[in-house]
PDB file of C-alpha atoms in Angstrom:
ATOM      1  CA  ASP A   1    -139.911  98.853  52.911  1.00 57.00           C
ATOM      2  CA  ALA A   2    -141.057 101.657  50.646  1.00 63.00           C
ATOM      3  CA  LYS A   3    -141.770 104.778  52.665  1.00 88.00           C
ATOM      4  CA  THR A   4    -144.838 107.022  52.781  1.00 94.00           C
ATOM      5  CA  THR A   5    -145.056 110.694  53.710  1.00 95.00           C
ATOM      6  CA  GLN A   6    -148.172 112.236  55.209  1.00 97.00           C
ATOM      7  CA  PRO A   7    -148.923 115.605  56.818  1.00 97.00           C
ATOM      8  CA  ASN A   8    -148.783 115.415  60.600  1.00 96.00           C
ATOM      9  CA  SER A   9    -152.202 116.950  61.042  1.00 97.00           C
ATOM     10  CA  MET A  10    -155.222 118.284  59.173  1.00 97.00           C
ATOM     11  CA  GLU A  11    -158.467 119.968  60.114  1.00 97.00           C
ATOM     12  CA  SER A  12    -161.791 119.851  58.351  1.00 96.00           C
ATOM     13  CA  ASN A  13    -165.281 121.105  58.972  1.00 96.00           C
ATOM     14  CA  GLU A  14    -168.026 118.680  59.774  1.00 96.00           C
ATOM     15  CA  GLU A  15    -170.161 117.550  56.812  1.00 95.00           C
ATOM     16  CA  GLU A  16    -167.542 118.664  54.290  1.00 96.00           C
ATOM     17  CA  PRO A  17    -165.323 116.397  52.170  1.00 96.00           C
ATOM     18  CA  VAL A  18    -161.820 115.645  53.402  1.00 97.00           C
ATOM     19  CA  HIS A  19    -158.851 114.827  51.191  1.00 98.00           C
ATOM     20  CA  LEU A  20    -155.964 113.160  52.995  1.00 98.00           C
ATOM     21  CA  PRO A  21    -152.785 113.051  50.905  1.00 98.00           C
ATOM     22  CA  CYS A  22    -149.999 110.488  50.920  1.00 97.00           C
ATOM     23  CA  ASN A  23    -146.751 110.556  48.983  1.00 96.00           C
ATOM     24  CA  HIS A  24    -144.976 107.338  48.124  1.00 95.00           C
ATOM     25  CA  SER A  25    -142.471 108.274  45.460  1.00 94.00           C
ATOM     26  CA  THR A  26    -140.438 105.048  45.876  1.00 92.00           C
ATOM     27  CA  ILE A  27    -143.409 102.736  45.477  1.00 92.00           C
ATOM     28  CA  SER A  28    -142.687  99.544  43.587  1.00 90.00           C
ATOM     29  CA  GLY A  29    -144.930  97.895  41.040  1.00 88.00           C
ATOM     30  CA  THR A  30    -145.906  95.180  43.502  1.00 87.00           C
ATOM     31  CA  ASP A  31    -146.949  97.468  46.377  1.00 90.00           C
ATOM     32  CA  TYR A  32    -150.560  97.770  47.452  1.00 92.00           C
ATOM     33  CA  ILE A  33    -151.593 101.084  49.020  1.00 95.00           C
ATOM     34  CA  HIS A  34    -153.447 100.509  52.286  1.00 95.00           C
ATOM     35  CA  TRP A  35    -155.206 102.994  54.548  1.00 97.00           C
ATOM     36  CA  TYR A  36    -156.022 102.360  58.168  1.00 97.00           C
ATOM     37  CA  ARG A  37    -157.325 104.712  60.807  1.00 98.00           C
ATOM     38  CA  GLN A  38    -157.161 104.720  64.576  1.00 97.00           C
ATOM     39  CA  LEU A  39    -159.899 106.374  66.569  1.00 96.00           C
ATOM     40  CA  PRO A  40    -159.036 107.564  70.087  1.00 94.00           C
ATOM     41  CA  SER A  41    -158.488 104.695  72.536  1.00 92.00           C
ATOM     42  CA  GLN A  42    -159.176 102.048  69.882  1.00 95.00           C
ATOM     43  CA  GLY A  43    -157.184  99.695  67.722  1.00 96.00           C
ATOM     44  CA  PRO A  44    -156.447 100.568  64.102  1.00 96.00           C
ATOM     45  CA  GLU A  45    -159.270  99.947  61.652  1.00 96.00           C
ATOM     46  CA  TYR A  46    -158.960  98.987  57.990  1.00 95.00           C
ATOM     47  CA  VAL A  47    -160.340 101.660  55.683  1.00 97.00           C
ATOM     48  CA  ILE A  48    -159.500 100.804  52.094  1.00 96.00           C
ATOM     49  CA  HIS A  49    -156.742  99.596  49.793  1.00 94.00           C
ATOM     50  CA  GLY A  50    -155.873  99.675  46.121  1.00 94.00           C
ATOM     51  CA  LEU A  51    -153.200  98.878  43.587  1.00 93.00           C
ATOM     52  CA  THR A  52    -153.622 101.017  40.465  1.00 93.00           C
ATOM     53  CA  SER A  53    -157.256 101.970  39.969  1.00 93.00           C
ATOM     54  CA  ASN A  54    -159.362 104.234  42.156  1.00 94.00           C
ATOM     55  CA  VAL A  55    -161.400 102.351  44.737  1.00 95.00           C
ATOM     56  CA  ASN A  56    -164.635 103.088  46.565  1.00 96.00           C
ATOM     57  CA  ASN A  57    -166.222 101.449  49.574  1.00 94.00           C
ATOM     58  CA  ARG A  58    -168.791 102.434  52.160  1.00 92.00           C
ATOM     59  CA  MET A  59    -166.210 104.239  54.281  1.00 91.00           C
ATOM     60  CA  ALA A  60    -164.145 106.180  51.765  1.00 96.00           C
ATOM     61  CA  SER A  61    -162.674 106.504  48.298  1.00 97.00           C
ATOM     62  CA  LEU A  62    -159.054 106.053  47.308  1.00 98.00           C
ATOM     63  CA  ALA A  63    -157.693 108.058  44.420  1.00 98.00           C
ATOM     64  CA  ILE A  64    -154.355 106.816  43.084  1.00 97.00           C
ATOM     65  CA  ALA A  65    -152.197 108.994  40.856  1.00 96.00           C
ATOM     66  CA  GLU A  66    -151.455 107.638  37.423  1.00 95.00           C
ATOM     67  CA  ASP A  67    -147.756 107.233  38.237  1.00 95.00           C
ATOM     68  CA  ARG A  68    -148.727 105.746  41.638  1.00 95.00           C
ATOM     69  CA  LYS A  69    -146.329 108.049  43.456  1.00 95.00           C
ATOM     70  CA  SER A  70    -149.114 109.571  45.491  1.00 96.00           C
ATOM     71  CA  SER A  71    -152.617 108.771  46.619  1.00 97.00           C
ATOM     72  CA  THR A  72    -155.487 110.541  48.349  1.00 98.00           C
ATOM     73  CA  LEU A  73    -157.997 109.158  50.795  1.00 98.00           C
ATOM     74  CA  ILE A  74    -161.329 110.898  50.398  1.00 98.00           C
ATOM     75  CA  LEU A  75    -163.962 111.047  53.091  1.00 97.00           C
ATOM     76  CA  HIS A  76    -166.977 112.371  51.261  1.00 94.00           C
ATOM     77  CA  ARG A  77    -168.773 113.925  54.199  1.00 94.00           C
ATOM     78  CA  ALA A  78    -166.809 114.082  57.413  1.00 95.00           C
ATOM     79  CA  THR A  79    -168.512 113.510  60.730  1.00 96.00           C
ATOM     80  CA  LEU A  80    -167.163 113.973  64.234  1.00 96.00           C
ATOM     81  CA  ARG A  81    -166.727 110.214  64.361  1.00 95.00           C
ATOM     82  CA  ASP A  82    -164.106 110.466  61.596  1.00 97.00           C
ATOM     83  CA  ALA A  83    -161.652 112.245  63.904  1.00 97.00           C
ATOM     84  CA  ALA A  84    -158.730 109.843  64.030  1.00 98.00           C
ATOM     85  CA  VAL A  85    -155.147 109.218  62.984  1.00 97.00           C
ATOM     86  CA  TYR A  86    -155.058 108.034  59.385  1.00 98.00           C
ATOM     87  CA  TYR A  87    -152.192 105.822  58.241  1.00 97.00           C
ATOM     88  CA  CYS A  88    -151.105 105.308  54.647  1.00 97.00           C
ATOM     89  CA  ILE A  89    -149.117 102.066  54.323  1.00 94.00           C
ATOM     90  CA  LEU A  90    -147.503 100.230  51.434  1.00 92.00           C
ATOM     91  CA  ARG A  91    -147.752  96.455  51.434  1.00 88.00           C
ATOM     92  CA  ASP A  92    -145.749  94.344  49.019  1.00 83.00           C
ATOM     93  CA  ARG A  93    -147.966  91.789  47.310  1.00 75.00           C
ATOM     94  CA  LYS A  94    -144.947  89.646  46.572  1.00 70.00           C
ATOM     95  CA  GLY A  95    -142.996  87.606  49.055  1.00 58.00           C
ATOM     96  CA  GLY A  96    -144.205  85.848  52.139  1.00 53.00           C
ATOM     97  CA  SER A  97    -147.316  83.845  51.472  1.00 53.00           C
ATOM     98  CA  ASN A  98    -149.627  83.563  48.513  1.00 53.00           C
ATOM     99  CA  PHE A  99    -151.126  86.779  49.847  1.00 52.00           C
ATOM    100  CA  GLY A 100    -147.866  88.653  49.605  1.00 54.00           C
ATOM    101  CA  ASN A 101    -145.963  90.232  52.445  1.00 65.00           C
ATOM    102  CA  GLU A 102    -148.576  90.411  55.184  1.00 78.00           C
ATOM    103  CA  LYS A 103    -146.590  92.710  57.445  1.00 82.00           C
ATOM    104  CA  LEU A 104    -147.735  96.318  57.796  1.00 87.00           C
ATOM    105  CA  THR A 105    -145.307  99.039  58.853  1.00 88.00           C
ATOM    106  CA  PHE A 106    -147.156 101.930  60.460  1.00 91.00           C
ATOM    107  CA  GLY A 107    -145.704 105.427  60.272  1.00 91.00           C
ATOM    108  CA  THR A 108    -146.883 108.423  62.259  1.00 92.00           C
ATOM    109  CA  GLY A 109    -149.955 109.099  60.130  1.00 96.00           C
ATOM    110  CA  THR A 110    -152.123 112.215  59.829  1.00 98.00           C
ATOM    111  CA  ARG A 111    -154.150 113.333  62.807  1.00 97.00           C
ATOM    112  CA  LEU A 112    -157.498 114.517  61.444  1.00 98.00           C
ATOM    113  CA  THR A 113    -159.519 116.936  63.546  1.00 97.00           C
ATOM    114  CA  ILE A 114    -163.145 117.583  62.634  1.00 97.00           C
ATOM    115  CA  ILE A 115    -164.516 120.989  63.545  1.00 96.00           C
ATOM    116  CA  PRO A 116    -168.224 121.006  64.450  1.00 95.00           C
TER     117      PRO A 116
ATOM    118  CA  ASP B   1    -169.943  91.614  63.439  1.00 73.00           C
ATOM    119  CA  ALA B   2    -167.057  89.222  64.108  1.00 86.00           C
ATOM    120  CA  ARG B   3    -164.353  90.903  66.180  1.00 94.00           C
ATOM    121  CA  VAL B   4    -160.933  90.218  67.627  1.00 97.00           C
ATOM    122  CA  THR B   5    -161.156  90.043  71.396  1.00 97.00           C
ATOM    123  CA  GLN B   6    -158.359  90.691  73.853  1.00 98.00           C
ATOM    124  CA  THR B   7    -158.063  90.103  77.583  1.00 97.00           C
ATOM    125  CA  PRO B   8    -157.391  91.707  79.920  1.00 98.00           C
ATOM    126  CA  ARG B   9    -158.238  95.188  78.683  1.00 97.00           C
ATOM    127  CA  HIS B  10    -156.142  96.781  81.416  1.00 97.00           C
ATOM    128  CA  LYS B  11    -153.319  95.395  83.530  1.00 98.00           C
ATOM    129  CA  VAL B  12    -151.263  97.033  86.248  1.00 98.00           C
ATOM    130  CA  THR B  13    -148.387  95.013  87.613  1.00 98.00           C
ATOM    131  CA  GLU B  14    -145.116  95.404  89.395  1.00 97.00           C
ATOM    132  CA  MET B  15    -141.722  95.105  87.832  1.00 97.00           C
ATOM    133  CA  GLY B  16    -140.531  91.505  87.724  1.00 97.00           C
ATOM    134  CA  GLN B  17    -143.982  89.950  87.515  1.00 98.00           C
ATOM    135  CA  GLU B  18    -145.135  87.744  84.658  1.00 98.00           C
ATOM    136  CA  VAL B  19    -147.779  89.201  82.351  1.00 98.00           C
ATOM    137  CA  THR B  20    -149.927  87.143  79.988  1.00 98.00           C
ATOM    138  CA  MET B  21    -152.105  88.760  77.367  1.00 98.00           C
ATOM    139  CA  ARG B  22    -154.656  86.768  75.389  1.00 98.00           C
ATOM    140  CA  CYS B  23    -156.231  87.224  72.007  1.00 98.00           C
ATOM    141  CA  GLN B  24    -159.076  85.436  70.268  1.00 97.00           C
ATOM    142  CA  PRO B  25    -158.760  86.012  66.508  1.00 97.00           C
ATOM    143  CA  ILE B  26    -161.749  86.149  64.212  1.00 96.00           C
ATOM    144  CA  LEU B  27    -162.899  82.639  63.389  1.00 94.00           C
ATOM    145  CA  GLY B  28    -161.447  81.504  60.090  1.00 91.00           C
ATOM    146  CA  HIS B  29    -158.594  84.009  60.022  1.00 92.00           C
ATOM    147  CA  ASN B  30    -155.303  82.192  59.618  1.00 89.00           C
ATOM    148  CA  THR B  31    -152.897  85.057  60.285  1.00 92.00           C
ATOM    149  CA  VAL B  32    -152.427  86.615  63.729  1.00 95.00           C
ATOM    150  CA  PHE B  33    -150.281  89.622  64.623  1.00 95.00           C
ATOM    151  CA  TRP B  34    -149.067  91.183  67.876  1.00 97.00           C
ATOM    152  CA  TYR B  35    -148.269  94.916  67.966  1.00 97.00           C
ATOM    153  CA  ARG B  36    -147.127  97.292  70.658  1.00 97.00           C
ATOM    154  CA  GLN B  37    -147.978 101.002  70.698  1.00 97.00           C
ATOM    155  CA  THR B  38    -146.223 103.696  72.702  1.00 96.00           C
ATOM    156  CA  MET B  39    -146.154 107.456  72.330  1.00 92.00           C
ATOM    157  CA  MET B  40    -142.446 107.398  71.541  1.00 92.00           C
ATOM    158  CA  GLN B  41    -142.268 104.470  69.101  1.00 91.00           C
ATOM    159  CA  GLY B  42    -145.757 104.393  67.656  1.00 93.00           C
ATOM    160  CA  LEU B  43    -147.121 101.049  66.429  1.00 94.00           C
ATOM    161  CA  GLU B  44    -144.505  98.315  66.211  1.00 94.00           C
ATOM    162  CA  LEU B  45    -144.969  94.760  64.992  1.00 94.00           C
ATOM    163  CA  LEU B  46    -143.742  92.268  67.572  1.00 95.00           C
ATOM    164  CA  ALA B  47    -144.605  88.926  65.983  1.00 93.00           C
ATOM    165  CA  TYR B  48    -146.953  87.191  63.620  1.00 90.00           C
ATOM    166  CA  PHE B  49    -148.276  83.714  62.953  1.00 92.00           C
ATOM    167  CA  ARG B  50    -149.800  81.992  59.986  1.00 90.00           C
ATOM    168  CA  ASN B  51    -151.776  78.798  60.544  1.00 90.00           C
ATOM    169  CA  ARG B  52    -150.521  78.902  64.155  1.00 91.00           C
ATOM    170  CA  ALA B  53    -146.843  78.728  63.103  1.00 91.00           C
ATOM    171  CA  PRO B  54    -144.622  81.670  64.059  1.00 89.00           C
ATOM    172  CA  LEU B  55    -143.386  83.421  60.924  1.00 87.00           C
ATOM    173  CA  ASP B  56    -141.653  86.486  62.212  1.00 86.00           C
ATOM    174  CA  ASP B  57    -140.804  87.552  65.740  1.00 87.00           C
ATOM    175  CA  SER B  58    -137.913  89.826  64.885  1.00 87.00           C
ATOM    176  CA  GLY B  59    -139.610  92.783  66.567  1.00 88.00           C
ATOM    177  CA  MET B  60    -139.857  91.046  69.906  1.00 92.00           C
ATOM    178  CA  PRO B  61    -137.274  91.214  72.716  1.00 89.00           C
ATOM    179  CA  LYS B  62    -136.428  87.521  72.869  1.00 87.00           C
ATOM    180  CA  ASP B  63    -135.093  87.401  76.382  1.00 93.00           C
ATOM    181  CA  ARG B  64    -138.364  88.314  78.062  1.00 96.00           C
ATOM    182  CA  PHE B  65    -141.165  88.083  75.504  1.00 96.00           C
ATOM    183  CA  SER B  66    -142.752  84.976  74.070  1.00 96.00           C
ATOM    184  CA  ALA B  67    -145.711  84.522  71.740  1.00 96.00           C
ATOM    185  CA  GLU B  68    -147.636  81.322  71.085  1.00 95.00           C
ATOM    186  CA  MET B  69    -150.812  80.006  69.517  1.00 95.00           C
ATOM    187  CA  PRO B  70    -151.898  76.972  71.534  1.00 93.00           C
ATOM    188  CA  ASP B  71    -154.841  76.540  69.166  1.00 93.00           C
ATOM    189  CA  ALA B  72    -156.553  78.390  66.329  1.00 91.00           C
ATOM    190  CA  THR B  73    -158.795  80.316  68.709  1.00 94.00           C
ATOM    191  CA  LEU B  74    -156.144  81.589  71.117  1.00 97.00           C
ATOM    192  CA  ALA B  75    -152.938  83.581  70.814  1.00 97.00           C
ATOM    193  CA  THR B  76    -150.892  84.553  73.849  1.00 97.00           C
ATOM    194  CA  LEU B  77    -148.162  87.085  74.494  1.00 97.00           C
ATOM    195  CA  LYS B  78    -146.131  86.675  77.673  1.00 97.00           C
ATOM    196  CA  ILE B  79    -143.640  88.978  79.298  1.00 97.00           C
ATOM    197  CA  GLN B  80    -141.422  87.499  82.013  1.00 97.00           C
ATOM    198  CA  PRO B  81    -140.059  89.369  83.861  1.00 96.00           C
ATOM    199  CA  SER B  82    -141.884  92.601  83.087  1.00 97.00           C
ATOM    200  CA  GLU B  83    -140.108  95.957  83.217  1.00 97.00           C
ATOM    201  CA  PRO B  84    -141.422  99.542  83.357  1.00 97.00           C
ATOM    202  CA  ARG B  85    -140.325 100.097  79.738  1.00 96.00           C
ATOM    203  CA  ASP B  86    -142.841  97.427  78.686  1.00 97.00           C
ATOM    204  CA  SER B  87    -145.682  99.796  79.589  1.00 98.00           C
ATOM    205  CA  ALA B  88    -147.665 100.217  76.390  1.00 98.00           C
ATOM    206  CA  VAL B  89    -150.863  99.210  74.622  1.00 98.00           C
ATOM    207  CA  TYR B  90    -150.588  95.768  73.068  1.00 98.00           C
ATOM    208  CA  PHE B  91    -152.788  95.031  70.078  1.00 98.00           C
ATOM    209  CA  CYS B  92    -153.645  91.742  68.493  1.00 97.00           C
ATOM    210  CA  ALA B  93    -154.850  91.620  64.900  1.00 96.00           C
ATOM    211  CA  SER B  94    -156.016  88.828  62.638  1.00 95.00           C
ATOM    212  CA  GLY B  95    -156.524  88.612  58.944  1.00 91.00           C
ATOM    213  CA  PRO B  96    -157.500  86.374  56.084  1.00 81.00           C
ATOM    214  CA  SER B  97    -155.299  87.731  53.320  1.00 72.00           C
ATOM    215  CA  GLY B  98    -153.370  90.934  53.720  1.00 77.00           C
ATOM    216  CA  THR B  99    -156.042  92.941  55.537  1.00 88.00           C
ATOM    217  CA  GLN B 100    -155.775  93.106  59.308  1.00 93.00           C
ATOM    218  CA  TYR B 101    -158.559  93.448  61.867  1.00 95.00           C
ATOM    219  CA  PHE B 102    -157.437  94.770  65.206  1.00 97.00           C
ATOM    220  CA  GLY B 103    -158.634  94.076  68.699  1.00 97.00           C
ATOM    221  CA  PRO B 104    -159.267  96.775  71.316  1.00 97.00           C
ATOM    222  CA  GLY B 105    -155.860  96.304  72.922  1.00 97.00           C
ATOM    223  CA  THR B 106    -154.485  95.546  76.373  1.00 98.00           C
ATOM    224  CA  ARG B 107    -153.222  98.610  78.204  1.00 98.00           C
ATOM    225  CA  LEU B 108    -150.267  97.494  80.338  1.00 98.00           C
ATOM    226  CA  LEU B 109    -148.678  99.529  83.096  1.00 98.00           C
ATOM    227  CA  VAL B 110    -145.601  98.126  84.803  1.00 98.00           C
ATOM    228  CA  LEU B 111    -144.693  99.943  88.012  1.00 97.00           C
TER     229      LEU B 111
END
């Protein structure tokens, strides 16, 4: 499995944008970039995913470098509820089923603290 | 909102006892996953099913763990006999196509 590298922890002020980086220098052409987050005492929650182009949804934006060796999850206006561990995961779209390799390998993620 | 449900939410048991954890995936999702989370190991995939058939259980200790899907609305994870090192939070997740939706977890403590 291609590996991702994230900072162990980050802090941000409430109501400011947050940029969470992820390096994946060994990414293959068939890897999707997925982001999940885990709020305290809850199960992980899907945030966003992309392949090559930047993606936006109601929760966040995903900016993918042109060479795809890094990506950034952007929370446009952090709230206290966004305090969580954020995981950047590569998922191979080939292999397994028609949907690709469905397995996700979670690393240690980035623990985001929001300062009121 | 459709959600994955898990029961029980908490379980305390003694070493050697059988533990059964249950999961109801989101209706229509054909892929179901079992994970275990501990402070030391983080989130680990134990097993997963597609269309109720087991596809991968390589992460599961075979001698004491078993996972089944008796029907499309129920997945079970059993530990027999349980050991203190099995203490962890066990998550079930389901998905339609590559994206996984997680349940709230079962927090297991084996004394």
